[in-house]
XYZ file of C-alpha atoms in Angstrom:
687
model
C 36.590 -7.036 -29.865
C 36.655 -6.297 -26.888
C 36.057 -8.784 -23.513
C 32.110 -8.314 -23.209
C 31.736 -8.525 -27.756
C 28.912 -10.907 -28.955
C 28.924 -12.204 -32.180
C 28.225 -9.535 -34.436
C 29.731 -6.838 -32.596
C 31.624 -5.864 -35.395
C 28.755 -4.694 -36.922
C 27.464 -1.211 -37.058
C 24.573 0.411 -35.536
C 23.947 4.931 -36.424
C 20.945 7.477 -34.817
C 19.298 10.673 -36.363
C 18.477 13.769 -34.369
C 17.578 16.910 -35.101
C 15.097 17.432 -32.022
C 18.752 17.530 -30.193
C 18.777 21.643 -31.024
C 14.686 22.005 -30.465
C 12.596 22.009 -27.681
C 10.941 18.834 -26.311
C 8.062 18.730 -27.208
C 5.384 15.988 -24.991
C 4.436 12.336 -27.146
C 0.442 13.744 -27.968
C -0.672 9.877 -27.929
C 0.687 7.015 -25.835
C 2.807 4.269 -27.402
C 1.618 1.043 -26.454
C 5.285 -0.217 -27.094
C 8.054 1.501 -27.323
C 9.274 1.969 -31.075
C 11.195 -0.655 -32.272
C 12.517 -2.066 -29.453
C 8.669 -2.789 -28.187
C 9.050 -4.066 -31.678
C 11.278 -6.921 -31.529
C 9.898 -7.448 -27.910
C 9.344 -11.279 -27.597
C 12.881 -11.760 -28.330
C 13.573 -9.249 -25.301
C 11.563 -10.264 -23.488
C 12.822 -13.486 -23.444
C 16.485 -12.379 -23.285
C 15.206 -10.853 -20.091
C 13.645 -13.980 -19.234
C 17.319 -15.632 -18.801
C 19.177 -12.488 -17.779
C 17.276 -10.805 -15.164
C 18.660 -12.167 -12.182
C 21.563 -11.074 -13.164
C 20.400 -7.570 -13.651
C 18.272 -7.750 -10.221
C 21.084 -8.269 -7.897
C 23.692 -5.885 -9.625
C 20.876 -3.376 -9.841
C 20.386 -5.296 -5.403
C 23.767 -4.301 -5.199
C 23.460 -0.717 -6.423
C 20.916 0.295 -4.051
C 22.877 -1.128 -0.799
C 25.027 1.092 -2.531
C 28.491 -1.001 -2.119
C 30.366 1.105 -4.143
C 31.369 2.888 -1.665
C 32.741 -0.211 -0.347
C 35.662 0.542 -2.657
C 33.615 -2.784 -4.917
C 33.124 -1.511 -8.612
C 30.076 -3.107 -10.362
C 29.655 -3.342 -14.269
C 27.953 0.462 -15.358
C 27.194 1.264 -18.885
C 28.821 5.063 -18.887
C 27.394 7.778 -21.622
C 29.511 10.219 -22.293
C 30.288 12.129 -25.334
C 30.473 15.646 -26.365
C 27.986 18.203 -26.173
C 24.940 18.101 -28.452
C 25.852 14.589 -30.015
C 23.012 13.371 -29.214
C 23.421 11.880 -25.974
C 19.859 12.251 -24.077
C 18.217 11.420 -27.710
C 19.609 8.137 -27.188
C 18.699 7.842 -24.253
C 15.542 8.527 -24.766
C 14.955 6.184 -27.616
C 15.938 3.414 -25.591
C 13.468 4.859 -22.603
C 10.743 6.012 -24.848
C 10.551 8.527 -22.142
C 11.360 12.175 -22.691
C 14.015 13.806 -20.997
C 15.406 16.997 -20.212
C 16.137 18.874 -23.219
C 18.334 22.587 -23.441
C 21.047 24.680 -25.569
C 23.664 24.018 -23.307
C 24.210 21.715 -20.664
C 20.829 19.678 -20.447
C 22.637 16.935 -17.994
C 24.194 19.067 -14.948
C 24.474 15.676 -12.219
C 25.110 12.068 -13.139
C 21.582 10.849 -13.989
C 21.263 6.277 -13.140
C 18.166 5.363 -15.567
C 17.573 2.386 -14.345
C 15.150 0.614 -17.097
C 13.392 -2.991 -15.711
C 10.966 -4.720 -18.369
C 7.914 -4.444 -16.906
C 4.317 -6.475 -17.872
C 2.482 -4.021 -16.067
C -0.325 -2.214 -18.568
C 0.808 1.298 -16.045
C 4.561 2.578 -16.217
C 5.636 2.839 -12.811
C 8.522 5.413 -12.788
C 10.595 7.588 -9.603
C 13.038 9.321 -8.587
C 15.887 9.012 -6.363
C 17.989 11.345 -4.648
C 19.485 12.808 -1.475
C 17.704 10.149 0.311
C 14.511 10.726 -1.001
C 11.951 8.673 -3.491
C 10.056 10.752 -5.390
C 6.646 9.050 -7.484
C 7.159 10.501 -11.497
C 4.918 10.830 -13.688
C 5.869 9.881 -16.967
C 5.094 13.666 -18.345
C 6.479 15.348 -16.155
C 9.452 12.984 -16.280
C 12.016 16.314 -17.172
C 10.253 18.685 -15.083
C 10.982 16.524 -12.145
C 14.200 15.346 -12.838
C 15.273 19.280 -13.426
C 13.695 20.408 -9.877
C 15.781 16.894 -8.861
C 18.769 19.134 -10.472
C 19.013 21.950 -8.915
C 17.821 20.636 -5.275
C 20.749 18.715 -5.649
C 23.521 20.883 -8.137
C 21.175 24.612 -7.142
C 19.855 26.682 -10.219
C 21.736 27.910 -13.220
C 24.008 25.927 -14.802
C 26.619 24.874 -12.708
C 26.664 20.563 -12.527
C 27.496 18.399 -9.853
C 28.854 14.960 -9.196
C 25.971 14.146 -6.764
C 23.894 11.488 -9.031
C 20.628 10.631 -9.166
C 18.553 7.656 -10.487
C 15.551 7.683 -12.459
C 13.903 3.925 -11.653
C 11.835 3.309 -15.140
C 9.513 0.604 -15.398
C 7.573 -0.508 -18.016
C 5.918 -3.275 -20.673
C 8.947 -3.042 -23.965
C 12.339 -0.918 -22.069
C 15.395 -3.089 -22.253
C 16.759 -3.943 -18.920
C 18.875 -2.180 -18.331
C 21.429 0.278 -16.372
C 22.619 3.136 -17.335
C 24.574 6.281 -15.845
C 24.165 9.383 -18.042
C 27.206 12.292 -18.162
C 27.027 16.147 -18.387
C 28.359 16.595 -22.040
C 31.385 17.100 -22.765
C 32.704 21.323 -23.370
C 35.005 23.444 -23.291
C 33.793 27.054 -23.273
C 31.737 28.040 -20.381
C 28.743 30.131 -21.071
C 27.351 32.242 -18.830
C 26.516 31.456 -15.348
C 29.210 28.658 -15.674
C 32.087 28.251 -14.173
C 35.513 29.593 -15.428
C 36.484 25.489 -15.265
C 33.705 23.923 -16.522
C 35.286 21.945 -18.856
C 37.691 20.128 -16.106
C 34.822 19.584 -13.810
C 32.859 17.572 -16.042
C 36.438 16.041 -17.098
C 36.590 14.505 -13.285
C 33.668 13.107 -13.796
C 33.648 11.224 -16.437
C 37.162 10.349 -15.741
C 36.054 9.238 -12.241
C 33.167 6.803 -13.807
C 34.571 5.089 -16.450
C 38.165 4.361 -15.194
C 36.596 1.044 -13.545
C 37.466 -1.279 -15.452
C 34.192 -2.876 -14.825
C 32.362 0.151 -16.760
C 31.040 0.550 -20.372
C 31.564 2.503 -22.531
C 29.001 3.629 -24.357
C 30.308 6.550 -26.834
C 27.878 9.094 -28.499
C 29.111 10.819 -31.090
C 27.900 13.017 -34.087
C 28.635 11.725 -37.756
C 28.703 15.256 -38.790
C 32.261 15.674 -36.825
C 35.558 13.215 -37.007
C 35.546 10.824 -34.554
C 39.569 11.166 -34.080
C 38.960 14.904 -33.446
C 35.822 14.252 -30.806
C 37.203 15.041 -26.625
C 34.687 12.392 -25.691
C 36.776 9.996 -27.997
C 39.879 11.350 -26.154
C 38.845 10.351 -23.084
C 37.952 7.234 -23.269
C 41.321 6.192 -25.147
C 43.223 7.078 -21.557
C 41.348 3.955 -19.877
C 40.364 1.837 -22.817
C 43.132 2.623 -25.373
C 41.659 -0.886 -27.377
C 38.738 0.360 -26.992
C 37.943 -3.336 -25.559
C 34.908 -1.917 -23.640
C 33.947 1.028 -25.761
C 30.746 0.594 -27.907
C 29.973 4.046 -29.714
C 26.440 5.189 -31.333
C 26.433 7.227 -34.313
C 23.914 9.535 -34.545
C 22.594 12.544 -36.784
C 23.144 10.786 -40.172
C 21.454 12.071 -42.374
C 22.735 15.189 -42.353
C 26.418 13.280 -42.980
C 25.220 10.368 -45.212
C 28.250 10.117 -47.076
C 31.118 8.109 -46.359
C 29.459 6.967 -43.570
C 30.016 2.852 -44.260
C 33.623 3.581 -44.710
C 34.172 6.057 -40.996
C 32.743 2.761 -39.447
C 33.936 0.055 -41.083
C 37.609 2.041 -41.225
C 37.676 2.596 -37.319
C 40.390 4.385 -36.995
C 39.712 5.893 -33.070
C 39.349 1.355 -32.060
C 35.863 0.921 -30.528
C 36.319 -2.724 -30.119
C 32.884 -3.196 -29.381
C 31.660 -1.763 -32.434
C 29.458 0.925 -34.010
C 25.908 1.562 -33.960
C 23.824 3.788 -36.434
C 20.594 5.650 -35.274
C 17.608 7.679 -36.365
C 16.377 9.467 -33.248
C 12.529 11.333 -32.418
C 12.012 14.460 -33.989
C 9.497 17.629 -32.973
C 6.585 15.968 -31.873
C 6.819 12.183 -33.729
C 5.916 9.469 -31.140
C 8.113 6.825 -30.787
C 6.498 3.991 -32.884
C 6.355 6.802 -35.600
C 10.223 7.713 -35.610
C 11.569 3.898 -35.136
C 9.236 3.470 -39.143
C 10.785 6.557 -39.686
C 14.217 5.462 -39.212
C 13.310 1.533 -40.859
C 12.578 3.959 -44.213
C 15.940 6.111 -43.462
C 17.769 3.851 -43.207
C 16.176 1.250 -46.433
C 15.719 4.315 -48.711
C 18.904 6.499 -47.984
C 21.716 5.845 -50.463
C 24.557 6.225 -49.109
C 22.694 4.723 -45.525
C 21.295 2.239 -47.206
C 24.457 0.370 -47.936
C 24.354 0.024 -44.031
C 24.136 -4.142 -42.553
C 20.015 -4.238 -41.794
C 22.276 -5.753 -38.493
C 23.971 -3.808 -37.478
C 21.239 -0.294 -37.366
C 18.309 0.904 -35.526
C 17.379 1.253 -31.590
C 16.037 -1.540 -31.337
C 19.817 -3.095 -32.545
C 21.559 -1.108 -29.971
C 19.036 -2.413 -27.014
C 19.775 -5.956 -28.023
C 23.417 -5.101 -28.295
C 23.879 -3.326 -24.565
C 21.262 -6.060 -22.629
C 24.011 -8.827 -24.424
C 27.264 -6.724 -23.413
C 25.704 -5.882 -20.458
C 24.070 -9.342 -19.210
C 28.130 -10.948 -19.868
C 29.919 -8.005 -18.010
C 28.191 -9.373 -15.138
C 28.349 -12.578 -15.770
C 32.252 -12.127 -15.899
C 32.583 -9.232 -13.373
C 30.873 -11.225 -10.784
C 32.738 -13.476 -9.125
C 35.585 -10.513 -8.931
C 32.541 -8.737 -6.989
C 32.070 -11.397 -5.160
C 34.979 -11.987 -4.005
C 35.925 -8.529 -3.886
C 32.868 -8.524 -1.269
C 34.018 -11.154 1.613
C 37.753 -9.763 1.125
C 36.274 -5.994 2.016
C 33.488 -7.895 4.979
C 36.572 -9.758 6.548
C 39.123 -6.522 6.274
C 36.079 -4.342 8.278
C 35.289 -7.782 10.783
C 38.526 -7.643 11.977
C 39.020 -3.892 12.291
C 36.045 -3.938 14.064
C 37.256 -6.884 16.447
C 40.656 -4.423 16.917
C 38.644 -1.708 18.057
C 38.543 -1.371 21.587
C 34.899 -2.133 23.108
C 33.373 0.451 24.949
C 34.012 1.212 29.042
C 31.031 0.714 30.783
C 33.073 0.666 33.950
C 35.681 2.515 36.112
C 37.213 -1.304 36.614
C 36.952 -1.459 32.511
C 38.686 1.819 32.740
C 41.891 1.546 34.777
C 41.977 -1.492 33.006
C 41.981 -0.190 29.706
C 44.547 2.090 30.736
C 47.145 0.697 32.639
C 47.321 -1.640 29.754
C 47.679 1.492 27.757
C 51.012 3.095 29.947
C 52.234 -0.608 30.736
C 52.288 -1.249 26.758
C 53.698 3.047 26.071
C 55.845 1.788 29.068
C 57.806 -1.268 27.235
C 57.842 0.814 23.539
C 60.219 3.480 26.087
C 62.215 0.850 27.153
C 63.130 -0.115 23.675
C 63.558 2.894 21.952
C 65.609 5.216 24.546
C 67.391 2.622 26.532
C 66.937 -0.851 24.607
C 68.128 0.580 21.191
C 64.666 -2.592 19.620
C 63.370 -0.203 16.367
C 60.587 -3.182 15.828
C 58.331 -1.095 16.446
C 59.112 1.703 14.304
C 61.507 0.121 11.794
C 60.893 1.953 8.662
C 60.482 5.489 11.452
C 64.583 6.376 12.010
C 63.080 9.638 14.104
C 61.693 7.437 16.454
C 65.209 5.266 17.103
C 65.825 6.952 20.557
C 69.946 5.276 21.645
C 71.449 6.180 17.948
C 69.170 9.502 18.212
C 70.906 10.576 20.836
C 74.654 9.353 20.012
C 74.036 11.600 17.123
C 73.274 14.858 19.294
C 76.210 14.056 21.720
C 78.290 14.112 18.952
C 77.456 17.168 17.745
C 77.601 18.913 21.504
C 81.082 17.003 21.692
C 81.611 18.557 17.699
C 80.639 22.121 19.058
C 82.782 22.173 21.897
C 85.912 21.130 20.522
C 85.361 23.594 17.351
C 84.273 26.859 19.523
C 85.990 30.312 20.105
C 87.424 28.958 22.908
C 88.649 25.894 21.798
C 90.982 28.099 19.987
C 94.317 27.692 20.441
C 96.424 30.153 18.759
C 94.513 33.429 18.200
C 95.427 36.217 20.423
C 97.965 34.399 22.097
C 98.841 34.737 25.349
C 96.830 37.938 25.460
C 94.606 36.874 27.802
C 96.638 35.632 29.885
C 99.504 38.765 30.010
C 96.234 41.271 31.145
C 95.437 38.498 34.043
C 98.522 38.705 35.242
C 98.964 42.579 35.411
C 95.564 42.539 36.804
C 96.792 39.931 39.882
C 99.887 41.228 40.661
C 100.512 41.796 43.873
C 103.484 41.506 46.275
C 104.568 37.658 46.240
C 107.413 35.923 45.392
C 109.591 36.220 42.037
C 108.290 33.556 39.676
C 105.368 32.437 40.964
C 101.915 32.129 39.142
C 99.562 32.988 41.103
C 96.364 30.697 41.593
C 93.675 33.353 40.831
C 94.912 34.492 37.361
C 94.220 30.357 36.261
C 90.420 30.506 37.773
C 90.613 33.415 36.255
C 90.885 32.566 33.172
C 89.098 29.595 33.501
C 86.444 31.003 35.222
C 85.350 32.879 32.108
C 86.320 29.790 29.360
C 83.673 28.583 31.098
C 80.769 30.928 31.065
C 81.478 31.477 27.810
C 80.612 28.441 26.628
C 77.980 26.783 29.323
C 75.527 27.859 26.748
C 76.045 24.740 24.935
C 75.487 22.171 27.132
C 72.445 23.805 27.984
C 71.960 23.716 24.486
C 72.389 20.753 24.003
C 70.340 19.114 27.420
C 67.118 21.422 25.509
C 67.244 19.685 22.581
C 67.750 15.781 23.829
C 64.744 16.428 26.126
C 62.314 17.653 23.501
C 62.758 14.782 21.492
C 62.262 13.225 23.691
C 58.996 14.374 24.336
C 58.577 14.223 20.992
C 59.407 10.408 21.212
C 57.046 10.067 24.500
C 54.337 12.078 22.852
C 54.194 9.787 20.020
C 54.676 6.098 21.296
C 51.077 7.011 23.852
C 49.401 8.303 21.391
C 49.693 4.960 19.217
C 48.265 2.867 22.260
C 45.743 5.107 23.443
C 44.585 5.996 19.847
C 41.128 4.849 20.032
C 40.802 6.536 23.620
C 40.482 10.481 23.160
C 40.734 11.879 26.821
C 42.866 9.556 27.439
C 45.007 9.714 24.586
C 44.600 13.982 25.460
C 45.430 13.690 29.336
C 47.986 11.327 28.952
C 49.727 13.255 26.375
C 49.024 16.532 29.007
C 50.812 14.114 31.630
C 53.293 12.582 29.626
C 54.687 16.396 28.901
C 54.311 17.956 31.978
C 56.664 15.254 33.525
C 59.652 15.867 30.676
C 59.251 19.289 31.384
C 59.528 18.903 34.701
C 62.626 16.038 34.268
C 63.824 19.227 31.275
C 64.282 21.341 33.731
C 66.440 18.909 36.138
C 68.412 18.033 33.918
C 69.840 22.024 32.536
C 69.276 23.099 36.428
C 72.232 19.882 36.445
C 74.382 21.258 34.033
C 73.759 24.519 35.609
C 75.531 23.843 38.428
C 78.574 21.663 36.718
C 79.428 24.681 34.851
C 79.605 26.141 38.517
C 81.289 24.017 40.138
C 83.955 23.753 36.990
C 83.897 28.025 37.329
C 85.118 27.049 41.550
C 88.050 24.891 41.389
C 90.725 23.816 38.524
C 90.762 19.753 39.738
C 91.400 16.839 38.544
C 93.190 13.922 39.354
C 93.823 12.768 35.596
C 97.404 12.237 35.106
C 97.277 13.852 31.322
C 96.686 16.957 32.344
C 100.728 16.522 33.711
C 102.098 14.606 30.867
C 100.011 17.149 28.591
C 101.266 20.403 30.570
C 105.333 18.710 30.754
C 105.456 18.308 26.714
C 104.181 21.749 25.807
C 106.293 23.275 28.348
C 109.261 21.457 26.560
C 108.620 24.445 23.783
C 109.191 27.202 26.043
C 112.662 28.500 26.103
C 112.824 27.972 22.589
C 109.562 30.076 21.969
C 110.572 33.211 24.236
C 113.929 33.342 22.664
C 111.685 33.807 19.387
C 110.613 36.850 21.066
C 113.167 38.471 22.926
C 116.480 36.745 21.510
C 118.568 39.123 21.068
C 120.818 36.869 18.545
C 118.700 36.828 16.645
C 118.171 39.803 13.145
C 115.512 40.085 11.743
C 113.034 38.971 15.027
C 110.390 36.154 12.959
C 106.744 37.431 13.056
C 106.084 33.996 13.568
C 106.865 30.560 15.082
C 105.143 27.018 15.589
C 104.442 25.683 17.947
C 103.589 21.747 18.400
C 99.736 21.815 19.210
C 99.345 25.244 18.046
C 100.720 25.264 14.696
C 101.861 28.972 13.526
C 101.207 31.218 15.996
C 101.403 35.250 15.832
C 104.237 37.228 18.179
C 104.103 40.584 16.544
C 102.190 42.492 19.672
C 104.025 40.053 22.424
C 107.243 42.203 21.819
C 105.272 45.517 23.406
C 105.910 43.282 26.890
C 109.694 44.048 28.132
C 109.001 41.775 30.742
C 110.410 38.446 29.588
C 109.233 37.267 32.874
C 105.866 38.227 32.305
C 106.043 36.464 29.036
C 107.186 33.082 30.619
C 104.196 33.687 32.965
C 101.961 34.085 30.929
C 103.274 30.957 28.525
C 103.268 28.782 31.641
C 100.125 29.577 32.329
C 98.371 29.415 29.018
C 99.958 25.953 28.538
C 98.043 24.517 32.316
C 95.008 25.829 30.719
C 95.332 24.164 26.984
C 96.279 20.589 29.083
C 93.116 21.593 32.088
C 91.340 22.524 28.759
C 90.983 18.952 27.028
C 90.229 17.397 30.511
C 87.348 19.319 30.761
C 85.682 18.853 27.282
C 86.098 15.411 27.337
C 85.126 14.902 31.633
C 81.916 17.524 30.470
C 80.753 15.807 27.326
C 81.124 12.727 29.354
C 79.062 13.937 32.106
C 76.621 14.752 30.411
C 76.245 11.296 28.324
C 76.045 9.360 32.187
C 73.479 11.409 33.584
C 71.169 12.132 30.384
C 71.002 8.253 30.221
C 70.680 7.570 33.443
C 67.110 10.401 33.777
C 65.974 8.526 30.699
C 66.629 5.397 32.570
C 64.499 6.254 35.453
C 61.580 8.298 33.059
C 61.020 4.689 31.368
C 61.175 2.431 33.916
C 60.109 4.552 37.366
C 59.393 8.260 36.281
C 56.061 7.792 33.423
C 54.712 5.755 36.697
C 53.893 9.646 37.506
C 51.211 9.680 34.982
C 49.144 7.469 35.972
C 49.063 9.298 39.457
C 48.227 12.653 37.689
C 45.009 10.848 35.177
C 43.459 8.863 38.296
C 43.593 12.412 40.163
C 43.600 13.692 43.584
C 39.957 12.025 44.487
C 40.989 8.622 41.987
C 37.441 10.458 39.074
C 39.913 11.395 36.809
C 39.525 7.550 34.970
C 35.793 8.854 34.659
C 36.550 11.048 31.616
C 37.287 7.633 29.677
C 34.062 6.136 30.229
C 33.103 8.720 26.936
C 34.586 7.654 23.740
C 36.117 10.129 20.922
C 33.064 11.332 18.389
C 36.229 9.806 16.043
C 36.235 6.508 17.051
C 31.910 5.896 17.826
C 31.851 7.601 13.976
C 34.096 4.855 12.941
C 33.070 2.084 14.977
C 29.854 2.974 13.355
C 31.227 3.635 9.676
C 32.461 -0.781 10.110
C 28.960 -1.593 11.613
C 26.944 0.473 8.647
C 29.850 -1.234 6.228
C 29.583 -4.831 7.658
C 26.166 -5.131 7.184
C 25.822 -3.931 4.348
C 28.580 -6.148 2.543
C 26.725 -8.593 4.262
C 23.165 -8.540 2.394
C 25.284 -7.961 -0.383
C 26.625 -11.453 -0.038
C 23.616 -12.584 0.818
C 21.881 -11.110 -2.292
C 25.308 -12.640 -4.618
C 25.238 -15.997 -3.009
C 21.341 -16.646 -4.032
C 23.245 -16.113 -7.428
C 25.637 -17.564 -7.859
C 25.319 -21.095 -8.949
C 23.183 -20.544 -11.618
C 26.301 -17.972 -13.443
C 27.457 -21.270 -15.217
C 24.085 -21.519 -16.871
C 23.811 -17.687 -17.894
C 26.959 -17.900 -18.944
C 26.418 -20.961 -21.266
C 23.850 -18.981 -22.848
C 25.136 -16.057 -23.641
C 27.942 -17.871 -25.594
């Protein structure tokens, strides 16, 4: 048995309803009592007197719409396949006519709140779309249909927006139930193609919370295991601990019904109930008498234990299960309300107060800028990532090293760093172009500078690309930090991000101009005081005689197609033999070795310079330049700060939402507090 089970929960209750396929007929008379349920009115009333305070507090919480705050309440959810007899069961419990039609007659969740009331005149009203509409008892079905059309639209479509029917009437059980659309797989004309998925989603939303009690309405004419409602309920209540089954249409298939419900092949933990519903123009009193006669006289149905058949048994069973569920869940509900209330109060306190003066706005702005400044120092300069421990993209110093290493790799692996391609071809051409009247074997300085200028020009896009990429990254980090610190001040956030972006773009442009100047300086003069230059050049020049001999030597037959040089690898030399002038080959080799030795120095110097420059610029940004944001925010006349006095709609809405939520939760907490000290008494009674 399930957690909501009572002593006789293993018993069986069954219902018969021919009228599901017939038009609803208003009763010929107003019954003085509600069928067998009213016949047992003293029992129900006595029970209601004990548990009414529990039901009242849950209804109060429901009225406060505490479920919108994520607080789940014990709820009887009525589900069933289309035409299983759901509406008939609810009519039998409430003693009033509900909408009937072919196909889906329940198109929205219908919350039915039954309250046993001693007044001789029933009180009924509908709640929907923020309205409370009084309803006369004979017009209930029409009123529900009209309200449904208003909520879900005319036609046959469905909606998840609920209606609430409140019925205060003498003799009805104190119950709150939610009637959901009947499950259908095949859409009819006027229904969307995904009608099944829409109904399934609504049902799963209501039956998934562990506080929900599932009232599964099944027709005796079908195999229970094939019912879609059983499949859905088993998905969320595998062992049936909170599922009660009501069997309808028992007179259509009475044979073997006892075996079906006692075998319990579909795990109905709270047991089965079999009932006969009102047919045609029967009054509810007549329907209950016919129900009693059926279970007394039918050869198959009379075998069922009388303690588990009839609408009056179903009413008592539901009241008991609901009461036990409320008593069990109420402490957890109190705990959840308190936790949600504390969380909302804390969140509201963390929100910034609305700014009411220029002084307040100025103070808030300075506080935000200083906080952002400190965060940027951590991320971009000091390498402290405690504010973004999981977001590696904000770890500025680490990302800078990665970008710098990629830039260095690109520079060292670019085409200009390929030492062996077309070996000496460019050097020979340049030497021939600058040839003039000069001393023999004199290496023209112009030849070296011309090659240097070409090489620097060809790689100049790399440091510019690296600079742009780094400042784009800095811009992203600055935007993210400012957004986080100014989230609650919309206008400040927008203005600060705009000012910060302008500042970063200015620094970006300055760095790009600096890179261009560096490139121009490198093209202007070849110079270094690094001793590695001479050491490298001398080492490379030691291979000169061997190389020249391999190309033009007269003692070698056949001449090799390639020559292996240290630092270069295998060099193709066939294209050099067309030059008969050994002197120009020697000069070209010397020029090449000077450029190779110098290019190594140049690449390291460029990477080092870029690293130092960008570090220097970022240091100035986080320590000094960022203060320019304040100046831009203030405006030339100091009036810019006034914009901060206007809060963003999102912040206003969030503050109001929290305030309203706190109000609801406080009222809910007060309502529950009045009953908590009596729960032990009710628990003892329910046992």
